[in-house]
PDB file of C-alpha atoms in Angstrom:
ATOM      1  CA  MET A   8       7.697   3.778  -0.797  1.00 45.00           C
ATOM      2  CA  GLY A   9       7.417   0.514   1.125  1.00 47.00           C
ATOM      3  CA  CYS A  10       5.323  -0.048   4.203  1.00 53.00           C
ATOM      4  CA  LEU A  11       7.119   0.971   7.404  1.00 37.00           C
ATOM      5  CA  PHE A  12       8.663  -1.233   9.833  1.00 29.00           C
ATOM      6  CA  PHE A  13       0.569  -6.293  18.894  1.00 25.00           C
ATOM      7  CA  SER A  14      -0.931  -9.250  19.319  1.00 26.00           C
ATOM      8  CA  LYS A  15      -3.997  -9.377  21.512  1.00 30.00           C
ATOM      9  CA  SER A  16      -5.922 -12.606  21.174  1.00 29.00           C
ATOM     10  CA  SER A  17      -9.228 -10.866  20.336  1.00 30.00           C
ATOM     11  CA  GLN A  18      -7.540  -8.922  17.556  1.00 36.00           C
ATOM     12  CA  LYS A  19      -5.855 -12.041  16.239  1.00 36.00           C
ATOM     13  CA  ILE A  20      -9.197 -13.838  16.030  1.00 31.00           C
ATOM     14  CA  SER A  21     -10.819 -10.955  14.144  1.00 38.00           C
ATOM     15  CA  ILE A  22      -7.910 -10.779  11.702  1.00 40.00           C
ATOM     16  CA  LEU A  23      -7.993 -14.513  11.117  1.00 40.00           C
ATOM     17  CA  GLY A  24     -11.699 -14.142  10.398  1.00 39.00           C
ATOM     18  CA  LEU A  25     -10.731 -12.044   7.402  1.00 42.00           C
ATOM     19  CA  PHE A  26      -8.957 -15.077   5.928  1.00 42.00           C
ATOM     20  CA  ALA A  27     -12.264 -16.913   5.860  1.00 36.00           C
ATOM     21  CA  LEU A  28     -13.979 -13.909   4.312  1.00 38.00           C
ATOM     22  CA  TRP A  29     -11.398 -13.158   1.619  1.00 43.00           C
ATOM     23  CA  GLY A  30      -8.961 -16.047   1.555  1.00 45.00           C
ATOM     24  CA  PHE A  31      -5.596 -15.948  -0.146  1.00 50.00           C
ATOM     25  CA  GLU A  32      -5.060 -16.308  -3.856  1.00 50.00           C
ATOM     26  CA  THR A  33      -5.206 -19.841  -5.206  1.00 41.00           C
ATOM     27  CA  ASN A  34      -1.793 -21.240  -5.974  1.00 47.00           C
ATOM     28  CA  LYS A  35      -2.621 -23.178  -9.121  1.00 45.00           C
ATOM     29  CA  GLY A  36       0.499 -24.741 -10.554  1.00 46.00           C
ATOM     30  CA  MET A  37       2.656 -22.952  -8.006  1.00 55.00           C
ATOM     31  CA  GLU A  38       4.631 -24.826  -5.379  1.00 65.00           C
ATOM     32  CA  THR A  39       5.590 -23.085  -2.178  1.00 68.00           C
ATOM     33  CA  PRO A  40       9.330 -22.295  -2.292  1.00 80.00           C
ATOM     34  CA  ASP A  41      11.605 -24.400  -0.079  1.00 74.00           C
ATOM     35  CA  GLY A  42      12.571 -21.380   2.031  1.00 74.00           C
ATOM     36  CA  CYS A  43       8.954 -20.973   3.118  1.00 83.00           C
ATOM     37  CA  ILE A  44       7.889 -24.546   3.895  1.00 74.00           C
ATOM     38  CA  GLY A  45       7.539 -25.855   7.421  1.00 74.00           C
ATOM     39  CA  GLU A  46       6.198 -24.541  10.695  1.00 76.00           C
ATOM     40  CA  ASP A  47       9.687 -24.954  12.173  1.00 83.00           C
ATOM     41  CA  ILE A  48      11.172 -22.139  10.059  1.00 90.00           C
ATOM     42  CA  PRO A  49      11.810 -19.191  12.399  1.00 92.00           C
ATOM     43  CA  LEU A  50       9.644 -16.195  11.558  1.00 92.00           C
ATOM     44  CA  ASP A  51      12.622 -13.906  10.988  1.00 94.00           C
ATOM     45  CA  GLU A  52      14.106 -16.397   8.506  1.00 94.00           C
ATOM     46  CA  LEU A  53      10.756 -16.756   6.740  1.00 93.00           C
ATOM     47  CA  TRP A  54      10.573 -12.965   6.517  1.00 94.00           C
ATOM     48  CA  GLU A  55      14.075 -12.680   5.043  1.00 95.00           C
ATOM     49  CA  ASN A  56      13.354 -15.391   2.473  1.00 93.00           C
ATOM     50  CA  ALA A  57      10.125 -13.683   1.410  1.00 94.00           C
ATOM     51  CA  TYR A  58      11.817 -10.289   1.226  1.00 91.00           C
ATOM     52  CA  SER A  59      14.693 -11.691  -0.844  1.00 94.00           C
ATOM     53  CA  PHE A  60      12.267 -13.192  -3.361  1.00 93.00           C
ATOM     54  CA  GLY A  61      10.523  -9.834  -3.678  1.00 92.00           C
ATOM     55  CA  LYS A  62      13.745  -7.862  -4.123  1.00 93.00           C
ATOM     56  CA  SER A  63      14.845 -10.214  -6.899  1.00 93.00           C
ATOM     57  CA  GLY A  64      11.535  -9.794  -8.745  1.00 93.00           C
ATOM     58  CA  GLN A  65      10.201 -13.266  -7.895  1.00 93.00           C
ATOM     59  CA  PHE A  66       6.827 -11.893  -6.848  1.00 93.00           C
ATOM     60  CA  ASN A  67       4.850 -15.142  -6.861  1.00 92.00           C
ATOM     61  CA  GLU A  68       7.403 -16.754  -4.560  1.00 93.00           C
ATOM     62  CA  ALA A  69       7.468 -13.668  -2.339  1.00 94.00           C
ATOM     63  CA  ARG A  70       3.674 -13.662  -2.197  1.00 94.00           C
ATOM     64  CA  LEU A  71       3.520 -17.300  -1.115  1.00 93.00           C
ATOM     65  CA  CYS A  72       6.132 -16.762   1.597  1.00 93.00           C
ATOM     66  CA  PHE A  73       4.518 -13.585   2.937  1.00 93.00           C
ATOM     67  CA  GLU A  74       1.150 -15.360   2.994  1.00 93.00           C
ATOM     68  CA  ARG A  75       2.676 -18.054   5.193  1.00 92.00           C
ATOM     69  CA  TYR A  76       4.177 -15.351   7.384  1.00 94.00           C
ATOM     70  CA  ALA A  77       0.825 -13.550   7.675  1.00 93.00           C
ATOM     71  CA  ILE A  78      -0.926 -16.770   8.681  1.00 91.00           C
ATOM     72  CA  ARG A  79       1.600 -17.367  11.453  1.00 93.00           C
ATOM     73  CA  ASP A  80       1.730 -13.733  12.620  1.00 94.00           C
ATOM     74  CA  PRO A  81      -1.379 -11.920  11.350  1.00 94.00           C
ATOM     75  CA  SER A  82      -0.826  -8.887  13.585  1.00 94.00           C
ATOM     76  CA  LYS A  83       2.243  -7.601  11.695  1.00 93.00           C
ATOM     77  CA  ASP A  84       0.956  -4.842   9.429  1.00 94.00           C
ATOM     78  CA  LYS A  85       4.116  -4.692   7.321  1.00 94.00           C
ATOM     79  CA  SER A  86       3.543  -8.193   5.915  1.00 94.00           C
ATOM     80  CA  TRP A  87       0.066  -7.142   4.780  1.00 96.00           C
ATOM     81  CA  CYS A  88       1.487  -3.971   3.231  1.00 96.00           C
ATOM     82  CA  LEU A  89       4.117  -5.938   1.344  1.00 95.00           C
ATOM     83  CA  LEU A  90       1.480  -8.408   0.148  1.00 96.00           C
ATOM     84  CA  SER A  91      -0.484  -5.425  -1.140  1.00 97.00           C
ATOM     85  CA  GLU A  92       2.580  -4.075  -2.963  1.00 96.00           C
ATOM     86  CA  ILE A  93       3.320  -7.487  -4.465  1.00 96.00           C
ATOM     87  CA  HIS A  94      -0.229  -7.862  -5.775  1.00 96.00           C
ATOM     88  CA  ALA A  95      -0.046  -4.366  -7.261  1.00 96.00           C
ATOM     89  CA  ARG A  96       3.225  -5.213  -9.038  1.00 95.00           C
ATOM     90  CA  MET A  97       1.634  -8.405 -10.353  1.00 96.00           C
ATOM     91  CA  GLY A  98      -1.249  -6.396 -11.836  1.00 96.00           C
ATOM     92  CA  ASN A  99      -3.841  -7.569  -9.322  1.00 96.00           C
ATOM     93  CA  PRO A 100      -5.391  -4.433  -7.770  1.00 97.00           C
ATOM     94  CA  GLN A 101      -8.150  -6.466  -6.092  1.00 97.00           C
ATOM     95  CA  GLY A 102      -5.535  -8.436  -4.169  1.00 96.00           C
ATOM     96  CA  ALA A 103      -3.683  -5.211  -3.386  1.00 97.00           C
ATOM     97  CA  VAL A 104      -6.858  -3.687  -1.936  1.00 98.00           C
ATOM     98  CA  ARG A 105      -7.662  -6.805   0.128  1.00 97.00           C
ATOM     99  CA  HIS A 106      -4.294  -6.894   1.824  1.00 97.00           C
ATOM    100  CA  ALA A 107      -3.978  -3.125   2.275  1.00 97.00           C
ATOM    101  CA  SER A 108      -7.409  -3.160   3.939  1.00 96.00           C
ATOM    102  CA  VAL A 109      -6.127  -5.589   6.568  1.00 96.00           C
ATOM    103  CA  ALA A 110      -2.979  -3.497   7.075  1.00 96.00           C
ATOM    104  CA  ALA A 111      -5.047  -0.329   7.499  1.00 96.00           C
ATOM    105  CA  ARG A 112      -7.294  -2.073  10.011  1.00 94.00           C
ATOM    106  CA  ILE A 113      -4.483  -3.210  12.298  1.00 94.00           C
ATOM    107  CA  SER A 114      -1.828  -0.504  11.929  1.00 92.00           C
ATOM    108  CA  GLY A 115      -3.464   2.451  13.682  1.00 83.00           C
ATOM    109  CA  HIS A 116      -2.832   6.185  13.432  1.00 83.00           C
ATOM    110  CA  ASN A 117       0.902   6.264  12.744  1.00 85.00           C
ATOM    111  CA  GLN A 118       3.303   6.134   9.789  1.00 89.00           C
ATOM    112  CA  SER A 119       2.456   2.494   9.139  1.00 91.00           C
ATOM    113  CA  GLY A 120      -1.229   3.382   9.118  1.00 95.00           C
ATOM    114  CA  ALA A 121      -0.607   6.161   6.602  1.00 97.00           C
ATOM    115  CA  GLU A 122       1.338   3.778   4.381  1.00 97.00           C
ATOM    116  CA  ALA A 123      -1.459   1.212   4.523  1.00 97.00           C
ATOM    117  CA  LEU A 124      -4.021   3.867   3.550  1.00 98.00           C
ATOM    118  CA  PHE A 125      -1.709   4.989   0.734  1.00 98.00           C
ATOM    119  CA  LEU A 126      -1.504   1.442  -0.643  1.00 98.00           C
ATOM    120  CA  LEU A 127      -5.258   1.039  -0.278  1.00 98.00           C
ATOM    121  CA  ALA A 128      -5.798   4.273  -2.216  1.00 98.00           C
ATOM    122  CA  ASN A 129      -3.375   3.116  -4.919  1.00 98.00           C
ATOM    123  CA  GLY A 130      -5.365  -0.081  -5.370  1.00 98.00           C
ATOM    124  CA  HIS A 131      -8.615   1.816  -5.743  1.00 98.00           C
ATOM    125  CA  MET A 132      -6.982   4.268  -8.145  1.00 97.00           C
ATOM    126  CA  ALA A 133      -5.805   1.335 -10.280  1.00 97.00           C
ATOM    127  CA  MET A 134      -9.455   0.243 -10.508  1.00 97.00           C
ATOM    128  CA  ASN A 135     -10.568   3.776 -11.500  1.00 96.00           C
ATOM    129  CA  ARG A 136     -12.298   4.384  -8.162  1.00 97.00           C
ATOM    130  CA  PHE A 137     -10.944   7.908  -8.051  1.00 97.00           C
ATOM    131  CA  ASP A 138     -13.311   9.406  -5.480  1.00 97.00           C
ATOM    132  CA  LEU A 139     -12.529   6.648  -2.987  1.00 98.00           C
ATOM    133  CA  ALA A 140      -8.799   6.960  -3.729  1.00 98.00           C
ATOM    134  CA  ARG A 141      -8.992  10.727  -3.111  1.00 98.00           C
ATOM    135  CA  GLN A 142     -10.645  10.186   0.280  1.00 98.00           C
ATOM    136  CA  LEU A 143      -8.028   7.613   1.290  1.00 98.00           C
ATOM    137  CA  TYR A 144      -5.087   9.826   0.261  1.00 98.00           C
ATOM    138  CA  TYR A 145      -6.548  12.635   2.380  1.00 98.00           C
ATOM    139  CA  ARG A 146      -6.920  10.195   5.297  1.00 98.00           C
ATOM    140  CA  ALA A 147      -3.291   9.080   4.914  1.00 98.00           C
ATOM    141  CA  ILE A 148      -2.144  12.712   5.019  1.00 98.00           C
ATOM    142  CA  ARG A 149      -4.234  13.367   8.144  1.00 97.00           C
ATOM    143  CA  VAL A 150      -2.627  10.359   9.832  1.00 97.00           C
ATOM    144  CA  ASP A 151       0.887  11.376   8.702  1.00 97.00           C
ATOM    145  CA  PRO A 152       1.092  15.033   7.585  1.00 97.00           C
ATOM    146  CA  GLY A 153       4.497  14.321   6.043  1.00 96.00           C
ATOM    147  CA  HIS A 154       3.394  11.474   3.765  1.00 97.00           C
ATOM    148  CA  VAL A 155       4.543  13.014   0.485  1.00 97.00           C
ATOM    149  CA  SER A 156       3.713   9.970  -1.662  1.00 97.00           C
ATOM    150  CA  SER A 157       0.057  10.398  -0.724  1.00 98.00           C
ATOM    151  CA  MET A 158       0.282  14.098  -1.575  1.00 98.00           C
ATOM    152  CA  VAL A 159       1.723  13.437  -5.021  1.00 98.00           C
ATOM    153  CA  ASN A 160      -0.851  10.773  -5.862  1.00 98.00           C
ATOM    154  CA  LEU A 161      -3.658  12.903  -4.439  1.00 98.00           C
ATOM    155  CA  GLY A 162      -2.569  15.680  -6.772  1.00 98.00           C
ATOM    156  CA  VAL A 163      -2.785  13.258  -9.702  1.00 97.00           C
ATOM    157  CA  VAL A 164      -6.325  12.229  -8.734  1.00 98.00           C
ATOM    158  CA  LEU A 165      -7.374  15.860  -8.345  1.00 97.00           C
ATOM    159  CA  GLY A 166      -5.817  16.772 -11.679  1.00 95.00           C
ATOM    160  CA  ASN A 167      -7.591  13.910 -13.426  1.00 93.00           C
ATOM    161  CA  ASN A 168     -10.822  15.392 -12.076  1.00 94.00           C
ATOM    162  CA  ASN A 169      -9.841  18.881 -13.330  1.00 94.00           C
ATOM    163  CA  ASP A 170      -9.542  20.107  -9.726  1.00 95.00           C
ATOM    164  CA  TYR A 171      -6.265  21.895 -10.489  1.00 95.00           C
ATOM    165  CA  ASN A 172      -6.771  24.672  -7.941  1.00 94.00           C
ATOM    166  CA  GLU A 173      -7.093  22.013  -5.233  1.00 97.00           C
ATOM    167  CA  ALA A 174      -4.098  20.055  -6.560  1.00 97.00           C
ATOM    168  CA  ILE A 175      -1.714  23.045  -6.634  1.00 98.00           C
ATOM    169  CA  PRO A 176      -1.397  23.531  -2.837  1.00 98.00           C
ATOM    170  CA  VAL A 177      -1.086  19.764  -2.384  1.00 98.00           C
ATOM    171  CA  TYR A 178       1.928  19.651  -4.723  1.00 98.00           C
ATOM    172  CA  ARG A 179       3.419  22.732  -3.061  1.00 98.00           C
ATOM    173  CA  ARG A 180       3.075  21.103   0.344  1.00 98.00           C
ATOM    174  CA  ALA A 181       4.830  17.954  -0.907  1.00 98.00           C
ATOM    175  CA  LEU A 182       7.690  20.019  -2.366  1.00 98.00           C
ATOM    176  CA  ALA A 183       8.029  22.015   0.852  1.00 98.00           C
ATOM    177  CA  ILE A 184       8.689  18.715   2.628  1.00 98.00           C
ATOM    178  CA  ASP A 185      10.885  17.192  -0.090  1.00 97.00           C
ATOM    179  CA  PRO A 186      12.015  19.536  -2.901  1.00 97.00           C
ATOM    180  CA  THR A 187      13.620  16.640  -4.816  1.00 97.00           C
ATOM    181  CA  ILE A 188      10.337  14.988  -5.864  1.00 96.00           C
ATOM    182  CA  MET A 189      10.405  15.521  -9.613  1.00 96.00           C
ATOM    183  CA  ALA A 190       6.889  14.144 -10.161  1.00 95.00           C
ATOM    184  CA  ALA A 191       5.477  16.782  -7.807  1.00 96.00           C
ATOM    185  CA  ARG A 192       7.514  19.538  -9.467  1.00 97.00           C
ATOM    186  CA  HIS A 193       6.449  18.507 -12.981  1.00 97.00           C
ATOM    187  CA  ASN A 194       2.795  18.022 -12.014  1.00 96.00           C
ATOM    188  CA  LEU A 195       2.731  21.355 -10.183  1.00 97.00           C
ATOM    189  CA  GLY A 196       3.946  23.090 -13.332  1.00 96.00           C
ATOM    190  CA  SER A 197       1.271  21.365 -15.407  1.00 95.00           C
ATOM    191  CA  ALA A 198      -1.451  22.202 -12.875  1.00 95.00           C
ATOM    192  CA  LEU A 199      -0.403  25.870 -12.727  1.00 96.00           C
ATOM    193  CA  HIS A 200      -0.354  26.108 -16.523  1.00 94.00           C
ATOM    194  CA  THR A 201      -3.744  24.433 -16.900  1.00 92.00           C
ATOM    195  CA  ALA A 202      -5.361  26.450 -14.103  1.00 89.00           C
ATOM    196  CA  LYS A 203      -4.072  29.677 -15.658  1.00 87.00           C
ATOM    197  CA  ARG A 204      -5.245  28.677 -19.111  1.00 81.00           C
ATOM    198  CA  PHE A 205      -8.692  27.355 -18.222  1.00 76.00           C
ATOM    199  CA  GLY A 206      -9.254  28.736 -14.730  1.00 59.00           C
TER     200      GLY A 206
END
């Protein structure tokens, strides 16, 4: 699931401060694509170019373009979410966590906020920080009680910790919202079997 689609000056300054703290990835040997060069490129065109690179699997190019977009409009949480997704696809969970953290900070308590927390949890899960991932999935579900992706991944984290009795109602809740999620259906069956066998 991709991140869903305000700019007060004080918020913009604090967000830009995060650039100094974290910075973007170094672009060694990587030239910025033509469709992303120049301050005169309209933001909507820059966005479309970045999105097109990502959809075609050109993740480095998409990353560079979205970074330029984020510098010009740091208050748009979706660009930070997409940067997080790109870093995750490139096998860089640290980068995914950095960008999802910014998205979570600026998106608020809405569907975008839940998606940012979901991506942040995914990054921590990829780095085997399961307790932190569990907390973030629960937070995402509190923000958006219908966020089934967080429910499914939360169930995985709980199952990995042998908390099958806690995972079972989470999977059932996800399936009540969307019965077509095969991962939830399969994992629920496994959790029920394991809980019955060892519970």
